[in-house]
XYZ file of C-alpha atoms in Angstrom:
364
model
C 85.722 53.255 -48.192
C 82.744 51.120 -47.306
C 80.094 53.047 -45.327
C 79.772 50.161 -42.825
C 83.477 50.309 -42.022
C 83.318 54.065 -41.498
C 80.377 53.573 -39.174
C 82.230 50.870 -37.223
C 85.216 53.169 -36.650
C 82.968 55.960 -35.413
C 81.112 53.571 -33.093
C 84.405 52.289 -31.662
C 85.648 55.832 -31.075
C 82.437 56.728 -29.229
C 82.382 53.473 -27.260
C 85.953 53.786 -25.981
C 86.172 57.571 -25.950
C 89.337 57.787 -28.027
C 90.339 58.846 -31.547
C 90.173 55.800 -33.843
C 91.450 54.728 -37.249
C 91.115 51.520 -39.229
C 94.012 50.274 -41.361
C 94.347 47.139 -43.437
C 97.063 44.578 -42.663
C 99.490 46.457 -44.931
C 98.917 49.627 -42.877
C 96.893 51.430 -45.535
C 94.249 53.719 -44.111
C 90.680 52.462 -44.601
C 88.626 54.793 -42.385
C 89.021 57.191 -39.457
C 86.854 59.032 -36.948
C 87.086 62.679 -35.916
C 90.104 63.341 -33.725
C 89.461 66.537 -31.828
C 92.749 67.865 -30.461
C 94.418 64.482 -29.887
C 96.766 63.480 -32.709
C 100.434 62.639 -33.240
C 102.756 62.572 -36.279
C 102.085 58.876 -36.915
C 98.338 59.449 -37.112
C 98.823 62.616 -39.189
C 101.013 60.817 -41.738
C 98.540 57.949 -41.969
C 95.697 60.338 -42.793
C 97.638 62.588 -45.165
C 99.438 59.823 -47.069
C 96.809 57.099 -46.638
C 99.392 54.724 -45.183
C 101.920 54.373 -42.362
C 105.655 54.476 -42.984
C 107.779 51.329 -43.021
C 109.508 52.422 -39.817
C 106.169 52.748 -38.025
C 104.983 49.425 -39.402
C 108.151 47.672 -38.241
C 107.868 49.109 -34.727
C 104.203 48.268 -34.304
C 104.533 44.752 -35.723
C 107.345 44.062 -33.262
C 104.638 43.920 -30.571
C 103.077 40.852 -32.190
C 99.935 42.541 -33.476
C 99.791 40.341 -36.620
C 99.199 37.250 -34.457
C 97.251 38.849 -31.631
C 93.635 37.882 -31.032
C 92.921 40.636 -28.495
C 93.936 44.234 -27.684
C 97.654 45.060 -27.691
C 99.030 48.168 -26.026
C 101.808 50.015 -27.869
C 103.739 52.278 -25.475
C 104.547 55.854 -26.358
C 107.879 56.866 -27.863
C 108.066 60.528 -27.003
C 111.465 60.912 -28.672
C 109.625 60.355 -31.975
C 106.481 62.194 -30.930
C 104.460 58.971 -30.886
C 101.624 58.766 -28.405
C 100.690 55.537 -26.702
C 97.893 53.625 -28.390
C 95.830 50.477 -28.360
C 95.718 48.098 -31.289
C 92.635 45.924 -31.733
C 93.226 43.250 -34.401
C 90.504 43.024 -37.044
C 90.110 39.309 -37.758
C 87.789 36.855 -39.396
C 88.146 33.062 -39.580
C 91.533 33.300 -37.824
C 92.892 35.669 -40.484
C 94.009 39.216 -39.655
C 92.595 41.699 -42.175
C 93.516 44.921 -40.419
C 93.914 46.890 -37.208
C 91.701 49.291 -35.290
C 93.927 51.893 -33.622
C 92.919 54.040 -30.639
C 95.092 56.859 -29.318
C 95.317 56.344 -25.549
C 98.481 57.965 -24.253
C 97.046 58.331 -20.738
C 95.876 54.678 -20.670
C 92.326 55.674 -19.861
C 90.827 52.732 -21.752
C 90.564 49.899 -19.236
C 88.276 47.514 -21.120
C 89.078 47.652 -24.829
C 87.563 44.196 -25.266
C 84.153 45.898 -25.426
C 85.024 46.949 -28.971
C 86.108 43.495 -30.153
C 82.617 42.630 -31.528
C 82.929 45.719 -33.717
C 86.338 44.485 -34.891
C 84.837 41.115 -35.697
C 82.165 42.811 -37.798
C 84.839 44.845 -39.559
C 86.841 41.665 -40.196
C 83.836 40.026 -41.821
C 83.260 43.033 -44.074
C 86.932 43.299 -45.042
C 87.150 39.557 -45.734
C 84.032 39.719 -47.877
C 85.272 42.731 -49.821
C 88.715 41.147 -50.303
C 87.071 38.041 -51.770
C 84.821 40.141 -53.998
C 87.810 42.116 -55.226
C 89.731 38.931 -55.988
C 86.783 37.467 -57.896
C 86.298 40.657 -59.880
C 90.040 40.846 -60.588
C 89.906 37.386 -62.170
C 86.913 38.435 -64.265
C 88.775 41.526 -65.466
C 91.699 39.301 -66.440
C 89.243 37.172 -68.425
C 88.038 40.319 -70.230
C 91.592 40.682 -71.528
C 91.903 37.085 -72.709
C 92.797 36.309 -76.303
C 89.854 33.888 -76.408
C 86.575 35.580 -77.460
C 84.379 33.076 -75.612
C 86.253 33.693 -72.334
C 85.865 37.450 -72.800
C 82.148 37.113 -73.548
C 81.511 35.029 -70.425
C 83.427 37.487 -68.235
C 81.475 40.405 -69.688
C 78.185 38.635 -68.950
C 79.181 37.821 -65.376
C 80.349 41.375 -64.676
C 77.170 42.790 -66.209
C 75.054 40.513 -64.019
C 77.004 41.693 -60.981
C 76.292 45.288 -61.969
C 79.962 46.233 -61.838
C 81.067 48.453 -63.435
C 78.650 50.665 -65.355
C 79.734 51.747 -68.879
C 81.059 53.898 -70.388
C 84.459 52.823 -69.164
C 88.060 53.916 -69.340
C 90.974 51.482 -69.415
C 94.395 52.342 -68.028
C 97.656 50.428 -68.186
C 100.493 51.163 -65.780
C 103.884 49.625 -66.461
C 106.134 49.236 -63.434
C 108.976 46.939 -62.350
C 106.689 45.916 -59.464
C 103.944 43.454 -60.351
C 102.509 43.307 -56.816
C 98.803 44.167 -57.119
C 97.591 47.635 -56.225
C 95.900 47.882 -52.851
C 92.158 48.099 -53.637
C 91.404 49.986 -50.413
C 93.287 52.983 -51.810
C 91.204 53.249 -54.983
C 87.485 53.978 -55.443
C 85.344 50.897 -54.868
C 83.969 51.063 -58.425
C 87.457 50.667 -59.964
C 88.422 47.140 -61.005
C 92.083 46.152 -61.116
C 94.157 43.188 -62.185
C 97.719 42.368 -63.224
C 97.852 40.925 -66.733
C 100.965 40.217 -68.807
C 102.983 42.160 -66.198
C 100.789 45.267 -66.666
C 98.651 46.849 -63.973
C 95.259 47.203 -65.654
C 92.474 49.422 -64.327
C 88.885 49.439 -65.598
C 87.337 52.702 -64.479
C 83.738 53.926 -64.795
C 83.466 57.402 -66.281
C 81.717 58.508 -63.082
C 84.877 57.804 -61.034
C 87.011 60.588 -62.632
C 89.356 58.241 -64.556
C 92.269 60.687 -64.860
C 92.311 61.243 -61.107
C 92.232 57.481 -60.489
C 95.133 56.882 -62.906
C 97.237 59.586 -61.238
C 96.490 58.060 -57.832
C 97.404 54.552 -58.990
C 100.637 55.780 -60.553
C 101.671 57.518 -57.325
C 100.939 54.337 -55.333
C 103.187 52.314 -57.638
C 105.895 54.970 -57.541
C 106.003 54.608 -53.752
C 107.337 51.076 -54.331
C 109.561 51.658 -57.338
C 109.991 53.858 -60.361
C 109.621 54.652 -63.141
C 105.969 54.099 -64.012
C 104.688 54.533 -67.561
C 100.909 54.963 -67.850
C 98.559 54.742 -70.826
C 94.896 55.567 -71.050
C 92.018 54.856 -73.412
C 88.364 55.892 -73.327
C 85.561 55.473 -73.886
C 84.722 51.797 -73.969
C 80.946 51.785 -74.505
C 80.529 48.159 -73.384
C 82.392 45.526 -71.391
C 83.009 43.654 -74.648
C 85.133 46.562 -75.922
C 87.415 46.635 -72.852
C 89.801 44.179 -74.566
C 90.437 46.574 -77.457
C 90.667 49.468 -75.021
C 93.341 47.594 -73.091
C 95.379 46.988 -76.258
C 95.231 50.686 -77.099
C 96.069 51.733 -73.547
C 99.105 49.399 -73.706
C 100.360 51.246 -76.759
C 99.884 54.565 -74.972
C 101.796 53.281 -71.916
C 104.543 51.958 -74.153
C 105.136 55.409 -75.619
C 104.874 57.309 -72.308
C 107.884 58.824 -70.603
C 108.626 57.882 -66.965
C 106.015 59.459 -64.726
C 103.816 60.387 -67.696
C 100.282 59.317 -68.592
C 99.614 59.256 -72.326
C 96.158 59.219 -73.859
C 95.576 57.078 -76.960
C 93.997 60.070 -78.691
C 97.272 62.017 -78.389
C 99.494 59.413 -80.062
C 99.036 60.416 -83.692
C 100.993 58.143 -86.019
C 102.215 56.100 -83.014
C 98.818 54.411 -83.105
C 100.350 52.280 -85.859
C 101.975 50.332 -83.027
C 98.542 48.805 -82.427
C 98.146 47.827 -86.083
C 101.108 45.457 -86.431
C 103.958 43.813 -84.566
C 107.412 45.310 -84.188
C 109.020 43.159 -86.851
C 106.365 43.961 -89.437
C 106.515 47.683 -88.689
C 110.304 47.665 -88.826
C 110.266 46.002 -92.232
C 107.605 48.417 -93.434
C 109.024 51.709 -92.187
C 112.793 51.214 -92.135
C 115.120 51.289 -95.133
C 118.858 50.592 -95.281
C 119.364 54.360 -95.407
C 117.255 55.123 -92.341
C 118.922 52.276 -90.437
C 122.294 53.814 -91.288
C 121.074 57.202 -90.061
C 120.019 55.740 -86.721
C 123.646 54.787 -86.113
C 124.405 58.534 -85.915
C 122.360 59.918 -82.978
C 123.220 63.583 -83.646
C 122.134 63.367 -87.267
C 118.992 61.394 -86.383
C 118.042 64.032 -83.789
C 118.681 66.776 -86.326
C 116.490 65.083 -88.918
C 113.674 64.425 -86.417
C 113.742 68.014 -85.142
C 113.824 69.455 -88.669
C 110.843 67.344 -89.748
C 108.894 67.951 -86.523
C 109.264 71.687 -87.168
C 107.977 71.339 -90.745
C 111.373 72.040 -92.291
C 111.780 75.450 -90.648
C 115.547 76.005 -90.751
C 115.644 78.938 -88.329
C 113.587 77.243 -85.618
C 115.480 73.962 -86.055
C 118.840 75.690 -85.604
C 117.561 77.537 -82.534
C 116.123 74.348 -81.011
C 119.356 72.423 -81.555
C 121.461 75.453 -80.558
C 123.620 75.218 -83.677
C 124.552 77.636 -86.477
C 122.401 77.562 -89.609
C 125.406 76.596 -91.739
C 126.024 73.643 -89.409
C 122.395 72.630 -89.902
C 122.696 72.817 -93.684
C 125.819 70.662 -93.518
C 124.012 68.063 -91.394
C 121.005 68.023 -93.710
C 123.281 67.249 -96.670
C 124.861 64.397 -94.702
C 121.391 63.087 -93.832
C 120.432 63.024 -97.512
C 123.674 61.246 -98.404
C 123.198 58.589 -95.687
C 119.544 57.900 -96.396
C 119.447 58.374 -100.172
C 116.347 60.483 -99.522
C 115.721 64.044 -100.696
C 114.382 66.383 -98.018
C 112.664 68.576 -100.603
C 110.604 65.592 -101.777
C 107.336 65.143 -99.874
C 107.281 61.331 -100.070
C 110.906 61.077 -98.977
C 110.224 63.399 -96.046
C 107.223 61.286 -95.044
C 109.268 58.088 -95.226
C 112.033 59.538 -93.077
C 109.692 61.157 -90.562
C 107.696 57.968 -90.077
C 110.861 55.935 -89.672
C 112.352 58.270 -87.061
C 109.070 58.598 -85.147
C 108.492 54.856 -84.790
C 112.084 53.689 -84.377
C 112.513 54.457 -80.623
C 109.404 52.449 -79.789
C 110.128 49.544 -82.086
C 113.310 48.966 -80.157
C 111.346 48.187 -76.987
C 110.178 44.738 -76.005
C 106.405 44.534 -75.985
């Protein structure tokens, strides 16, 4: 959160003598002042989850706060445990950027307009930061461009702006929702954009990249699921962010729902960065391996056997089958693929084919 916004909320709380919070226009928490003993479930949820629920948002917006230019009183709803409160719209240039909320169940605040200059200041700061975020988001998108000259210019402009400081991490989050992440809910030093339907984050090493990625994934999962996340670091310069993004995309592509995969953990799956799906399919698949893939039980048996370095006992235990059943399946696998499992090159061919096949079937 911006220090000036935190200061504004504390000043408003002192001026009006009531617990105060500042939320953006999507009801995400931006800042809050100390509450003492006065709090209700709505305020508690906002602080704990960094946003209000849809039900709360719907109720509060029904009082016309999005169009209001002055204080709006929201009556209590004691059946839901909601205290009465005042809403002061945070606006700049006739645009609502957020809301300053004051708990006032006893209606002790008689002149809330005294705090409107503070709201105007907050509106200016939020408008300025929103514009800065948008500008930086476009520059991040340019860093990911296929055109080297566009990338170079974006890197120069970001360097001149002093944001961010290398080394950097790049994360890619794949989600059905392409609505941008709310920047107020991420550290100010993190740059975000949506590029080729991916949520891309450029994160300074000082911002605890893994924590930021986990936070961003949870925010997206509040809208929809599943989310597949990939991660690459370090990028020593802004010019290397493009390659970091391509590697993070591969990691996200191989991640399970709700999982974050690091490029360094991918092993042979890093080949997905080296060539397109068609080229890799032609290189790693044979008529025999394609035939095997039509038999899921046999393909799973072969993959498990090879992953366990040909250990028959452990393979049988993992698959929960008798050893004689395993031997029978292995003979069928050799017949289907025309490969010999006691031959090192044949084992390598089969293992590579089975490892890459599930990912080559995805659209990139």
